[in-house]
Coordinates of C-alpha atoms in Angstrom, one line a residue:
Y1 CA -0.4 -0.1 -0.1
E2 CA 3.0 2.4 0.6
L3 CA 4.8 1.5 -2.4
G4 CA 1.3 2.1 -4.5
V5 CA 1.0 5.6 -2.9
V6 CA 4.4 6.4 -3.2
I7 CA 4.7 10.1 -5.8
G8 CA 7.1 13.1 -6.1
K9 CA 9.8 9.9 -6.4
T10 CA 12.4 8.3 -8.9
S11 CA 12.4 4.9 -10.8
I12 CA 15.6 4.1 -8.4
E13 CA 14.6 5.7 -4.9
I14 CA 11.7 3.4 -6.2
A15 CA 13.5 0.7 -6.1
D16 CA 15.5 0.8 -3.3
L17 CA 11.8 1.2 -1.5
I18 CA 11.4 -1.8 -3.6
V19 CA 14.3 -4.0 -1.8
N20 CA 13.3 -2.6 1.8
T21 CA 10.3 -4.5 1.6
I22 CA 11.8 -8.0 -0.1
A23 CA 13.9 -7.5 3.0
S24 CA 11.7 -6.1 5.5
V25 CA 8.6 -8.7 4.9
L26 CA 10.7 -12.1 4.3
E27 CA 13.1 -11.5 7.1
I28 CA 16.8 -12.0 4.1
R29 CA 19.9 -10.2 3.9
M30 CA 19.6 -9.3 0.2
A31 CA 17.7 -8.2 -2.3
I32 CA 18.0 -6.7 -6.4
V33 CA 16.3 -4.7 -8.7
A34 CA 18.1 -5.4 -12.1
K35 CA 17.8 -4.0 -15.7
I36 CA 17.9 -6.6 -18.7
T37 CA 18.7 -5.5 -21.2
E38 CA 20.3 -8.0 -24.6
D39 CA 22.8 -10.4 -22.2
I40 CA 23.7 -8.0 -19.6
T41 CA 22.7 -7.2 -15.9
S42 CA 21.8 -3.9 -14.8
I43 CA 22.0 -3.9 -11.0
V44 CA 19.1 -0.9 -9.8
S45 CA 19.8 -1.2 -6.3
F46 CA 21.3 -4.3 -4.1
Y47 CA 20.6 -4.4 -0.6
N48 CA 22.4 -6.4 1.9
D49 CA 22.3 -6.5 4.7
G50 CA 21.3 -3.2 5.4
N51 CA 22.8 -1.1 2.8
I52 CA 21.4 -0.2 -0.2
L53 CA 24.8 -0.7 -3.2
R54 CA 24.5 0.4 -6.5
K55 CA 26.8 -3.2 -8.5
G56 CA 27.0 -2.1 -11.9
D57 CA 26.6 -4.6 -15.4
L58 CA 26.7 -8.1 -15.4
P59 CA 26.1 -10.6 -17.4
L60 CA 22.8 -12.5 -18.7
K61 CA 23.3 -15.8 -19.7
G62 CA 24.1 -18.9 -16.7
T63 CA 23.2 -17.1 -14.2
P64 CA 19.8 -16.6 -12.3
C65 CA 18.2 -13.5 -13.8
G66 CA 18.7 -15.4 -17.2
K67 CA 17.0 -18.4 -16.1
V68 CA 13.6 -16.5 -15.1
K69 CA 14.1 -14.3 -18.8
E70 CA 14.1 -17.8 -20.5
A71 CA 11.1 -19.1 -18.5
K72 CA 9.2 -15.7 -17.6
K73 CA 7.9 -16.8 -14.8
A74 CA 9.5 -17.4 -11.3
C75 CA 12.7 -19.3 -10.5
Q76 CA 13.9 -21.0 -7.3
Y77 CA 17.1 -22.4 -5.9
H78 CA 18.3 -23.7 -2.9
N79 CA 22.1 -24.9 -3.0
A80 CA 22.4 -21.3 -5.2
L81 CA 26.5 -22.8 -5.4
E82 CA 26.6 -25.7 -6.3
H83 CA 23.1 -24.3 -9.6
F84 CA 25.4 -21.7 -10.9
P85 CA 29.0 -23.0 -9.8
H86 CA 30.6 -20.3 -12.5
Y87 CA 28.7 -17.4 -11.1
G88 CA 31.3 -15.3 -8.7
F89 CA 28.5 -12.9 -7.5
F90 CA 26.9 -15.8 -6.0
Q91 CA 30.4 -17.1 -4.7
E92 CA 31.2 -13.3 -3.5
H93 CA 28.0 -13.8 -1.5
K94 CA 28.4 -17.3 -0.3
I95 CA 24.3 -16.6 -1.6
N96 CA 22.5 -20.2 -1.0
T97 CA 19.4 -19.9 -1.4
Y98 CA 18.0 -17.5 -4.4
L99 CA 14.0 -16.2 -5.6
G100 CA 13.0 -14.1 -8.9
V101 CA 11.0 -13.0 -10.7
P102 CA 10.5 -11.5 -13.9
I103 CA 9.6 -7.5 -14.7
L104 CA 7.3 -8.0 -17.1
S105 CA 6.3 -4.6 -19.4
T106 CA 2.7 -4.0 -20.7
K107 CA 3.5 -6.4 -23.9
G108 CA 4.6 -9.2 -21.8
E109 CA 8.5 -8.6 -22.5
V110 CA 11.1 -9.2 -19.2
I111 CA 12.2 -5.7 -18.9
G112 CA 13.8 -6.8 -15.4
V113 CA 14.2 -9.1 -12.5
L114 CA 13.0 -8.7 -9.2
S115 CA 16.0 -11.1 -6.6
A116 CA 15.0 -11.8 -2.9
M117 CA 18.5 -13.8 -1.3
D118 CA 19.9 -15.5 1.4
T119 CA 23.6 -17.2 2.7
E120 CA 20.7 -19.1 5.2
Q121 CA 18.5 -22.0 3.3
I122 CA 15.1 -20.8 3.4
D123 CA 11.5 -22.1 2.5
F124 CA 9.5 -19.5 -0.3
S125 CA 5.9 -19.0 0.1
E126 CA 3.3 -18.9 -2.5
E127 CA 2.4 -15.5 -0.5
D128 CA 6.5 -14.0 -0.4
I129 CA 6.2 -14.9 -4.2
E130 CA 3.3 -13.4 -5.0
L131 CA 4.7 -9.8 -3.1
L132 CA 7.3 -10.2 -5.0
Y133 CA 5.5 -9.9 -8.0
T134 CA 3.1 -7.3 -6.9
L135 CA 6.2 -5.2 -6.6
S136 CA 7.8 -6.9 -10.2
R137 CA 4.2 -4.9 -11.5
R138 CA 5.1 -1.7 -9.1
I139 CA 8.3 -1.5 -10.3
A140 CA 7.4 -2.1 -15.1
F141 CA 5.2 0.4 -14.0
E142 CA 7.4 2.8 -13.1
W143 CA 10.6 1.9 -15.5
E144 CA 8.2 2.5 -18.5
Q145 CA 6.9 6.2 -17.1
E146 CA 10.0 6.8 -17.1
A147 CA 9.7 5.8 -20.8
Y148 CA 7.3 7.4 -22.4
I149 CA 8.5 10.5 -20.9
K150 CA 11.1 10.4 -22.8
Q151 CA 9.2 9.5 -26.0
I152 CA 7.6 12.8 -25.4
Q153 CA 10.7 14.8 -24.4
Y154 CA 12.2 13.7 -27.9
A155 CA 10.0 14.1 -29.8
R156 CA 9.1 17.5 -28.5
A157 CA 13.1 18.9 -28.9
K158 CA 12.6 17.5 -32.7
L159 CA 10.0 19.8 -33.2
E160 CA 11.5 22.3 -31.6
A161 CA 14.6 21.4 -33.6
L162 CA 12.2 22.0 -37.0
Y163 CA 10.7 25.4 -35.7
K164 CA 14.4 26.4 -35.4
I165 CA 14.9 25.3 -39.3
A166 CA 12.1 26.7 -41.2
Y167 CA 12.9 29.2 -39.0
T168 CA 15.7 30.5 -40.9
L169 CA 15.1 29.3 -44.2
S170 CA 11.7 31.2 -44.1
Q171 CA 14.5 34.5 -44.0
S172 CA 14.9 36.2 -47.4
I173 CA 19.1 36.2 -47.1
D174 CA 21.2 34.9 -48.8
L175 CA 21.7 31.9 -49.8
K176 CA 25.3 31.1 -48.3
E177 CA 24.6 32.4 -44.9
L178 CA 21.3 30.7 -44.7
L179 CA 22.7 27.2 -44.7
N180 CA 25.4 28.1 -42.8
R181 CA 22.8 29.3 -39.9
T182 CA 21.0 26.2 -40.6
L183 CA 23.8 23.4 -40.2
K184 CA 25.0 25.6 -36.9
T185 CA 21.5 24.7 -35.9
I186 CA 20.9 21.5 -36.5
V187 CA 24.5 21.3 -34.9
E188 CA 23.7 23.0 -31.7
I189 CA 20.2 20.1 -31.3
D190 CA 21.1 18.0 -28.6
F191 CA 19.2 15.8 -29.0
L192 CA 21.2 14.6 -32.7
K193 CA 24.7 14.1 -30.2
L194 CA 26.4 15.5 -33.2
K195 CA 29.6 16.9 -33.3
K196 CA 30.5 19.9 -33.7
D197 CA 32.2 20.1 -37.2
A198 CA 30.0 19.9 -39.8
M199 CA 29.6 20.8 -44.0
I200 CA 27.2 20.9 -46.4
F201 CA 28.2 21.0 -49.7
L202 CA 26.1 21.8 -53.1
L203 CA 26.5 20.7 -56.4
D204 CA 28.1 22.0 -59.0
E205 CA 26.1 19.7 -61.9
T206 CA 28.8 20.3 -65.5
S207 CA 31.7 19.7 -63.8
Q208 CA 30.0 17.0 -61.5
E209 CA 31.7 18.1 -58.1
L210 CA 30.6 18.7 -54.5
V211 CA 30.5 22.9 -53.3
L212 CA 31.5 23.2 -50.3
T213 CA 29.4 26.4 -49.3
A214 CA 28.5 26.1 -45.4
H215 CA 30.7 25.0 -42.8
H216 CA 30.7 24.6 -39.3
G217 CA 34.0 23.3 -36.7
L218 CA 36.4 23.1 -39.9
S219 CA 40.2 23.9 -39.8
E220 CA 41.4 25.6 -42.6
E221 CA 43.6 23.4 -43.7
A222 CA 39.5 20.9 -43.7
I223 CA 37.9 23.6 -46.2
R224 CA 41.1 23.5 -48.0
Y225 CA 41.1 20.4 -48.0
D226 CA 37.3 19.4 -48.8
E227 CA 36.4 22.7 -51.1
R228 CA 35.2 20.5 -54.2
V229 CA 35.2 16.9 -54.1
K230 CA 34.3 14.5 -56.9
V231 CA 30.9 12.8 -57.3
G232 CA 31.5 9.6 -56.2
E233 CA 34.7 9.4 -54.1
C234 CA 35.0 9.6 -50.1
L235 CA 32.1 9.6 -47.7
C236 CA 29.9 12.4 -48.5
G237 CA 30.4 11.7 -52.4
H238 CA 29.5 8.0 -52.4
V239 CA 26.5 9.6 -51.0
A240 CA 25.9 11.8 -54.1
R241 CA 25.9 9.4 -56.1
T242 CA 24.3 6.9 -54.7
G243 CA 21.5 8.7 -53.6

């Protein structure tokens, strides 16, 4: 209930609350919220004997999280070190009992794993497993909300960039100046994460050459080198030829 009414917290803070809740209610030493992306497990929040730690990224293959992803359902292991003898995390923390449930997206894809662990042998009940499923749905909601907000912010940034470029193009100024201003606007768009050196070439159809008409961030040497480029040569020439 407390997690259900929490507002104004980041997904990491929610993950911290979740691992604290798991450790407290199940009376265990360790709990983890981990994200899964392709073949990597990213540990978001790791509760370890009263401390919250960040452990970074770990390989997914051959791990309990990998097994949970494959099964798409709760997986429980006793004598976990014997089941995963080459898993360094279990070796480091001397894990005996492991319980993991998948964190599912609204599309039914496994986007993470919620894990409960201990150095002692513990028999988790159906109620314990259901608690983890309930908490997994909570963090899945947070992650999907964050992704949705990022999509909105990205779309807004694109619209703002297009507006700036359209405004520049609408001005009645010299073509070369117009292209230089447009290029400057493009390289300053944050979400594109472009390098600050950029060029615009115009095609001279008679000589079949690309003429450097606008540039940003180039050295004098680069400007001289790229002043005219034959269609078909280098990358920009290849683009001009192939469309």
